[in-house]
mmCIF file of N, CA and C in Angstrom:
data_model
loop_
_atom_site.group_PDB
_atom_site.id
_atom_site.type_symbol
_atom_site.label_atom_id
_atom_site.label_comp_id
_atom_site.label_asym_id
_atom_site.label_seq_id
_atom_site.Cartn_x
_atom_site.Cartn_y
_atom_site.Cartn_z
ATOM 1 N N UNK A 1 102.706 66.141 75.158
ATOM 2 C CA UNK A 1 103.773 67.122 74.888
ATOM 3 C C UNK A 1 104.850 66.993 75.971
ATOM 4 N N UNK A 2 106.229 66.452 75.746
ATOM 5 C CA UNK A 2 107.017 66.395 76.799
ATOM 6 C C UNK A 2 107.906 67.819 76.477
ATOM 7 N N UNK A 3 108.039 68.045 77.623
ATOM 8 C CA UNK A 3 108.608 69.507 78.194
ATOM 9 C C UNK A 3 110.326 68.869 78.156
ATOM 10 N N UNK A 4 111.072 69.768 77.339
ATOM 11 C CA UNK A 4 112.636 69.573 76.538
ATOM 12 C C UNK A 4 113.667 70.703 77.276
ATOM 13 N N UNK A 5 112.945 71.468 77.716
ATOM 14 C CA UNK A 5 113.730 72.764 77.798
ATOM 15 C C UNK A 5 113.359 72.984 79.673
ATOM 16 N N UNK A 6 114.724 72.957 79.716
ATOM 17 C CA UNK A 6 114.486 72.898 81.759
ATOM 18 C C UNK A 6 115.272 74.107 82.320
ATOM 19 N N UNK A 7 114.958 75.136 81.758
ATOM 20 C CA UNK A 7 115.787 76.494 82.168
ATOM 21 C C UNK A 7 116.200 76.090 83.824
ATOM 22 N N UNK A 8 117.241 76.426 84.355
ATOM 23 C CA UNK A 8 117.873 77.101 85.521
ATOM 24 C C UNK A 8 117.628 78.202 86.094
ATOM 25 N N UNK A 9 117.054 78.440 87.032
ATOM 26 C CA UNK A 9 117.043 79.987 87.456
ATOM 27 C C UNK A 9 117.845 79.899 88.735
ATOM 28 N N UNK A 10 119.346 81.128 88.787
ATOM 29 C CA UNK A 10 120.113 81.246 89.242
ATOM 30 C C UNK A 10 119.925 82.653 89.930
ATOM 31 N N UNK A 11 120.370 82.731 90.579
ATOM 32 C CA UNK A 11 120.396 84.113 91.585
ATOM 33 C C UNK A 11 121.281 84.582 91.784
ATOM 34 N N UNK A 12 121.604 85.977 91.336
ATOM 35 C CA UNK A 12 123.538 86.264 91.249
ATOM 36 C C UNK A 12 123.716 87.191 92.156
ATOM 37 N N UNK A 13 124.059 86.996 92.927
ATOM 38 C CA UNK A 13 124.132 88.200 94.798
ATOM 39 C C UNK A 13 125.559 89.387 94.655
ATOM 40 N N UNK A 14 125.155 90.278 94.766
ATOM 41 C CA UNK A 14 126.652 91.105 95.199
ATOM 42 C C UNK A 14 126.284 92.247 95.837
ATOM 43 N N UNK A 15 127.308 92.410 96.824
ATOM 44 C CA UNK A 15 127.250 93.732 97.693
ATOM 45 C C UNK A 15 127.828 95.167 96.824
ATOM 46 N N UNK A 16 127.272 96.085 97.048
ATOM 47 C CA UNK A 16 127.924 97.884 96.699
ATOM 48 C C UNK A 16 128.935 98.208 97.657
ATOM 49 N N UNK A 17 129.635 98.724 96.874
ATOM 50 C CA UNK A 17 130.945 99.667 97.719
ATOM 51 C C UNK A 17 130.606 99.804 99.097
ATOM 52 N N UNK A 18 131.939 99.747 100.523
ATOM 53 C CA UNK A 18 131.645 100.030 101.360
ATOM 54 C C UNK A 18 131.699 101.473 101.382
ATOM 55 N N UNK A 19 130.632 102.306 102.422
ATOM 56 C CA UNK A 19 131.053 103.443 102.570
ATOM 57 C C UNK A 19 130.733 103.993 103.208
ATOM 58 N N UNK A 20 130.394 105.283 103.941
ATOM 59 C CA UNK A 20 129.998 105.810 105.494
ATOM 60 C C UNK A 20 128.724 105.345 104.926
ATOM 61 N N UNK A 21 127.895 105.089 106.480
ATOM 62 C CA UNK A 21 126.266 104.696 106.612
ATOM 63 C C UNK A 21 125.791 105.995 105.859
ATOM 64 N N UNK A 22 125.895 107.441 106.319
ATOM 65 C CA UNK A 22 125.464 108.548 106.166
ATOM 66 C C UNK A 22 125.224 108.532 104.587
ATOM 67 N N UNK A 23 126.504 108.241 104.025
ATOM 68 C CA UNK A 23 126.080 108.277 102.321
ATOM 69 C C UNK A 23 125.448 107.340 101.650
ATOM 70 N N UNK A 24 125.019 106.151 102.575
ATOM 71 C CA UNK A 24 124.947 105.003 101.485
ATOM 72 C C UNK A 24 123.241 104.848 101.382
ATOM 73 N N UNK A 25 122.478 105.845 101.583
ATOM 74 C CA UNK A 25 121.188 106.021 101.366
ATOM 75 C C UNK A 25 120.483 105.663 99.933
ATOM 76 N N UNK A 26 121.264 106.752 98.984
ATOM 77 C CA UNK A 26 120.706 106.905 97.883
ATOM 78 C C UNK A 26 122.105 105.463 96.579
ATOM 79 N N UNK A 27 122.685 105.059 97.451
ATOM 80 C CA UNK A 27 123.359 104.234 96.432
ATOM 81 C C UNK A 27 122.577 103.373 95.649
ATOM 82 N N UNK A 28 122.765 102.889 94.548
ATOM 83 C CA UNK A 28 122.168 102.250 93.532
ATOM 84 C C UNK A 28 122.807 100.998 93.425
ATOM 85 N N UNK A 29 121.841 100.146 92.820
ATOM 86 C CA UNK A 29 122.798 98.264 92.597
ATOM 87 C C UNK A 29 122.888 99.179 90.874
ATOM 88 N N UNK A 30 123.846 98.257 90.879
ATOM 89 C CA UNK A 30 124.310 98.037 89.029
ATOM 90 C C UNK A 30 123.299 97.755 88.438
ATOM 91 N N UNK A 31 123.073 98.262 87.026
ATOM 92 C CA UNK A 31 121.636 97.659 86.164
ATOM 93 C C UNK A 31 121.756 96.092 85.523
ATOM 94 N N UNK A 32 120.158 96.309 86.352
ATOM 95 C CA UNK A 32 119.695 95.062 86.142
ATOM 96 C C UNK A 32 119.566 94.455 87.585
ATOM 97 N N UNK A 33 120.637 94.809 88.724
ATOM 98 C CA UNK A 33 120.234 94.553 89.911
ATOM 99 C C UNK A 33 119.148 94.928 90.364
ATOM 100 N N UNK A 34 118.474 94.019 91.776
ATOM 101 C CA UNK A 34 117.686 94.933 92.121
ATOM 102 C C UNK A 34 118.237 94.782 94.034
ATOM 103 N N UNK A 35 117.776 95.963 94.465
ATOM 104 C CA UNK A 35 118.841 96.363 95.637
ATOM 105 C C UNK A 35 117.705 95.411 96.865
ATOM 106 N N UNK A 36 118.097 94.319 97.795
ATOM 107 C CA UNK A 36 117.056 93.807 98.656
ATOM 108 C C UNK A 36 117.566 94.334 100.225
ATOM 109 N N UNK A 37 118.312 95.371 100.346
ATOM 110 C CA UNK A 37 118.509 96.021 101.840
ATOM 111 C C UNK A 37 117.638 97.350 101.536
ATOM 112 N N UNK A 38 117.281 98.427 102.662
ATOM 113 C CA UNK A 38 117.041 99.323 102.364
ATOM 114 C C UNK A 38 117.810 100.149 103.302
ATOM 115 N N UNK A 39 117.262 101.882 103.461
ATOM 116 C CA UNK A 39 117.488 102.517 104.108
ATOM 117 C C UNK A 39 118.943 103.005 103.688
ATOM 118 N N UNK A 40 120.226 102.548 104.770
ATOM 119 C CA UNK A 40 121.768 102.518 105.239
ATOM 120 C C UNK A 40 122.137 101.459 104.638
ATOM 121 N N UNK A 41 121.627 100.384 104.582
ATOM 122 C CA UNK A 41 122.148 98.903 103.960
ATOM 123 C C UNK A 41 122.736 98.520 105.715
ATOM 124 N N UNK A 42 123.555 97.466 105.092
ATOM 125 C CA UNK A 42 124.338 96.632 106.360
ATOM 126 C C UNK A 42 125.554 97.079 107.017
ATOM 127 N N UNK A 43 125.428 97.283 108.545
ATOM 128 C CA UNK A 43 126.761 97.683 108.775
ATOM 129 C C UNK A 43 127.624 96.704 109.083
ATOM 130 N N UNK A 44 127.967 96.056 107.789
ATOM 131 C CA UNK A 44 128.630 94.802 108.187
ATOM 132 C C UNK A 44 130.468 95.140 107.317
ATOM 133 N N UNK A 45 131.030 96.390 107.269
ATOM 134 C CA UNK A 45 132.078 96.170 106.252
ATOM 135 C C UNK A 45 132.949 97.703 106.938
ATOM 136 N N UNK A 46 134.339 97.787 106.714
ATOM 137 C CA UNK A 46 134.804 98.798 107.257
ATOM 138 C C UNK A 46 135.431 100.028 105.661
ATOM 139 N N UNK A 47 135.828 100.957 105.956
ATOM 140 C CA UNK A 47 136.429 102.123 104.364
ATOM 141 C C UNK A 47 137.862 102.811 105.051
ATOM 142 N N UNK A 48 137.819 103.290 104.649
ATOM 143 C CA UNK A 48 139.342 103.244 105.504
ATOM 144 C C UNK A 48 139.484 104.967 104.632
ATOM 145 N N UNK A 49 140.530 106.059 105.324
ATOM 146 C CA UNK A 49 140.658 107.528 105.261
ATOM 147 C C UNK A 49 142.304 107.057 105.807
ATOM 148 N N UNK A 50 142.824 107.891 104.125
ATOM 149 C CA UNK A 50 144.196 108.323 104.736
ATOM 150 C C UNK A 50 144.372 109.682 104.870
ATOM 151 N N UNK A 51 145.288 109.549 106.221
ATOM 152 C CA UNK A 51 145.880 111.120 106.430
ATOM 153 C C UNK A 51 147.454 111.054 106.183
ATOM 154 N N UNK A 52 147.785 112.081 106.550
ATOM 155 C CA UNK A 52 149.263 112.151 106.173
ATOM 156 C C UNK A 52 149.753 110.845 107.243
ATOM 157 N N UNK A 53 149.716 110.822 108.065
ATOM 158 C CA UNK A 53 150.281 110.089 109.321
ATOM 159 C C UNK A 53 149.439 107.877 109.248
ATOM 160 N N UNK A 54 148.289 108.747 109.143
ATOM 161 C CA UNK A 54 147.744 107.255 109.919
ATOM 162 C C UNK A 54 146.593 106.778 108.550
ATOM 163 N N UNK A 55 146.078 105.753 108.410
ATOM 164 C CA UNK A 55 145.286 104.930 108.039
ATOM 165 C C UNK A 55 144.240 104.992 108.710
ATOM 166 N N UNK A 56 142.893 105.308 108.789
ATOM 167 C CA UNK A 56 141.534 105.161 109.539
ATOM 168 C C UNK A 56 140.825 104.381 109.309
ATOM 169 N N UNK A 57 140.537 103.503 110.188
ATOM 170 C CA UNK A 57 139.349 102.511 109.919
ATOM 171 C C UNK A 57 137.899 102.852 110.545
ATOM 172 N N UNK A 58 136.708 102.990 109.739
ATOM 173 C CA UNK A 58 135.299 103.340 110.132
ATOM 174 C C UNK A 58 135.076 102.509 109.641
ATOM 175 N N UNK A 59 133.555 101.744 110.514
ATOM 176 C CA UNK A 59 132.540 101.195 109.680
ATOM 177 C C UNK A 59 131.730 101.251 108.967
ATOM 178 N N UNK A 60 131.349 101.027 107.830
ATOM 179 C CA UNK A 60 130.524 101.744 107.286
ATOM 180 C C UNK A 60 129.684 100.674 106.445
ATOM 181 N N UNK A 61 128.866 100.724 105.546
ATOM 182 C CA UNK A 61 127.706 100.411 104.765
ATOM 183 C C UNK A 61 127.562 100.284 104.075
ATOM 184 N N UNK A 62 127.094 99.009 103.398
ATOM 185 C CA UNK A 62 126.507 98.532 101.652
ATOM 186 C C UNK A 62 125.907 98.395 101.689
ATOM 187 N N UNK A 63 124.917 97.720 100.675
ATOM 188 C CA UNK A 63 123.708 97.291 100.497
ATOM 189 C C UNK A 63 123.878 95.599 99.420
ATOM 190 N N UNK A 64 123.118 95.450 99.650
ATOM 191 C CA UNK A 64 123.107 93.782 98.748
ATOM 192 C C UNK A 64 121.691 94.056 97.700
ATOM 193 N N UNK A 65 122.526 93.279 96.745
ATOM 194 C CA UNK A 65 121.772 93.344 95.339
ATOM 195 C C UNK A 65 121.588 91.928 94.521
ATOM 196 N N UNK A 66 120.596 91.919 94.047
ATOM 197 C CA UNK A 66 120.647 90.253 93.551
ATOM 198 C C UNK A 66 119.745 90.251 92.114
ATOM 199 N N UNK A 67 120.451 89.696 90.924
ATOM 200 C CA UNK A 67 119.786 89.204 89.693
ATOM 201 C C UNK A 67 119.309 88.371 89.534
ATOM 202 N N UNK A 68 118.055 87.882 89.072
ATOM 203 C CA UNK A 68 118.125 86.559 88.503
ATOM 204 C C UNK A 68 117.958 86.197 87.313
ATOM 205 N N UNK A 69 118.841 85.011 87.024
ATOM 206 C CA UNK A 69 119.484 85.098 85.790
ATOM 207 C C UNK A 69 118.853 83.296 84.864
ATOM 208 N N UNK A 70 118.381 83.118 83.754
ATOM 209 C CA UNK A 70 117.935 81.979 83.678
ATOM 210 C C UNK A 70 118.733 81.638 82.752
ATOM 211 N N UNK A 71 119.335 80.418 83.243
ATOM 212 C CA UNK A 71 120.362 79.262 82.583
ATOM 213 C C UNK A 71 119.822 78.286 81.673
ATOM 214 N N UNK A 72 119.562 78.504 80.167
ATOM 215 C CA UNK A 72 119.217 77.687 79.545
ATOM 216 C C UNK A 72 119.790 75.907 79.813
ATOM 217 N N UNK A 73 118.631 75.251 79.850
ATOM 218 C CA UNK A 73 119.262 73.932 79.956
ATOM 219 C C UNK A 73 118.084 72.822 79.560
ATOM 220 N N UNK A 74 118.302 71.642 79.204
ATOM 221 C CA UNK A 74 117.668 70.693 78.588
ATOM 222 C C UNK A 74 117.138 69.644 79.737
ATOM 223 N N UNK A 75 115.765 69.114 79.199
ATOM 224 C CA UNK A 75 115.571 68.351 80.815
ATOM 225 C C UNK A 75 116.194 67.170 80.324
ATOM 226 N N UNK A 76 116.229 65.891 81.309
ATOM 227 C CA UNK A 76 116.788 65.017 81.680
ATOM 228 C C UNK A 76 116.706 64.003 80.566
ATOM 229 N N UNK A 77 117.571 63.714 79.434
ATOM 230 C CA UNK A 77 117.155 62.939 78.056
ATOM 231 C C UNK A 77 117.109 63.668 77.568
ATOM 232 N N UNK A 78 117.484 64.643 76.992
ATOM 233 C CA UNK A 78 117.225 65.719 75.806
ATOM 234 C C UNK A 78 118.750 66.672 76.269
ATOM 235 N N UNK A 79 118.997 66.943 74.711
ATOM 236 C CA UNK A 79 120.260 67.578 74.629
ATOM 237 C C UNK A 79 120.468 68.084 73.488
ATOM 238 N N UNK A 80 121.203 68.549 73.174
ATOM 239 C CA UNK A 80 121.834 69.458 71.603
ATOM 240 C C UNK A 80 121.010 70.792 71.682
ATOM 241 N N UNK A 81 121.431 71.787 70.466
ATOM 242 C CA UNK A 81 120.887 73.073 70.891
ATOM 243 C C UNK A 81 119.424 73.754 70.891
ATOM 244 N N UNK A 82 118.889 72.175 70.442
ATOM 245 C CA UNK A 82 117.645 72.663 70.585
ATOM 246 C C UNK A 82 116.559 71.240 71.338
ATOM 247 N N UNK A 83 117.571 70.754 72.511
ATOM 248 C CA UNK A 83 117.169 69.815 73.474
ATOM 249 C C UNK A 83 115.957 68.786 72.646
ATOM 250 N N UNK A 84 116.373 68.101 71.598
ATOM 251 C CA UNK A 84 115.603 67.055 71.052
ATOM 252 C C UNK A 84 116.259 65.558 72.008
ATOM 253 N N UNK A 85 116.939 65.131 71.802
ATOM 254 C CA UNK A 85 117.321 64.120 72.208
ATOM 255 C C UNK A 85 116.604 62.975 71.848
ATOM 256 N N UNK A 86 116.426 61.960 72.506
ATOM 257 C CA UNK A 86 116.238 60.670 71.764
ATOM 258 C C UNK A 86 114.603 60.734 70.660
#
């Protein structure tokens, strides 16, 4: 039995809104994500507060989220939509 079908498995990464550490406890990844920081997330990103006068920059906190996603694909000699090939 030769094996026709060579799925891809891809990993699709994205960070959540920056925002004060304090709030970013209970933030959620998008569905279907699943969230791989915990706690605060990373204080790796700044949010910014306007006042009448000035622009504020704080640092503050996301979290990272990652899918994985499988890329149909045909192994090596095999092709069309249902990867027969020769």
């Amino acid at each position: 039995q030769v094996k026709k079908q060579c799925d891809q498995k891809l990993l699709i990464r994205m960070k959540t809104k920056c925002v004060p550490c304090s709030l970013n406890l209970d933030t959620q990844c998008p569905a279907g994500y699943t969230k791989i920081t915990n706690g605060t997330g990373t204080p790796d990103c700044r949010y910014y507060l306007e006042t009448k006068t000035h622009t504020l920059s704080f640092l503050g906190c996301r979290h990272r989220c990652v899918k994985e996603f499988e890329q149909p694909e045909c192994c090596q000699g095999h092709w069309g939509p249902d990867c027969m090939g020769k």
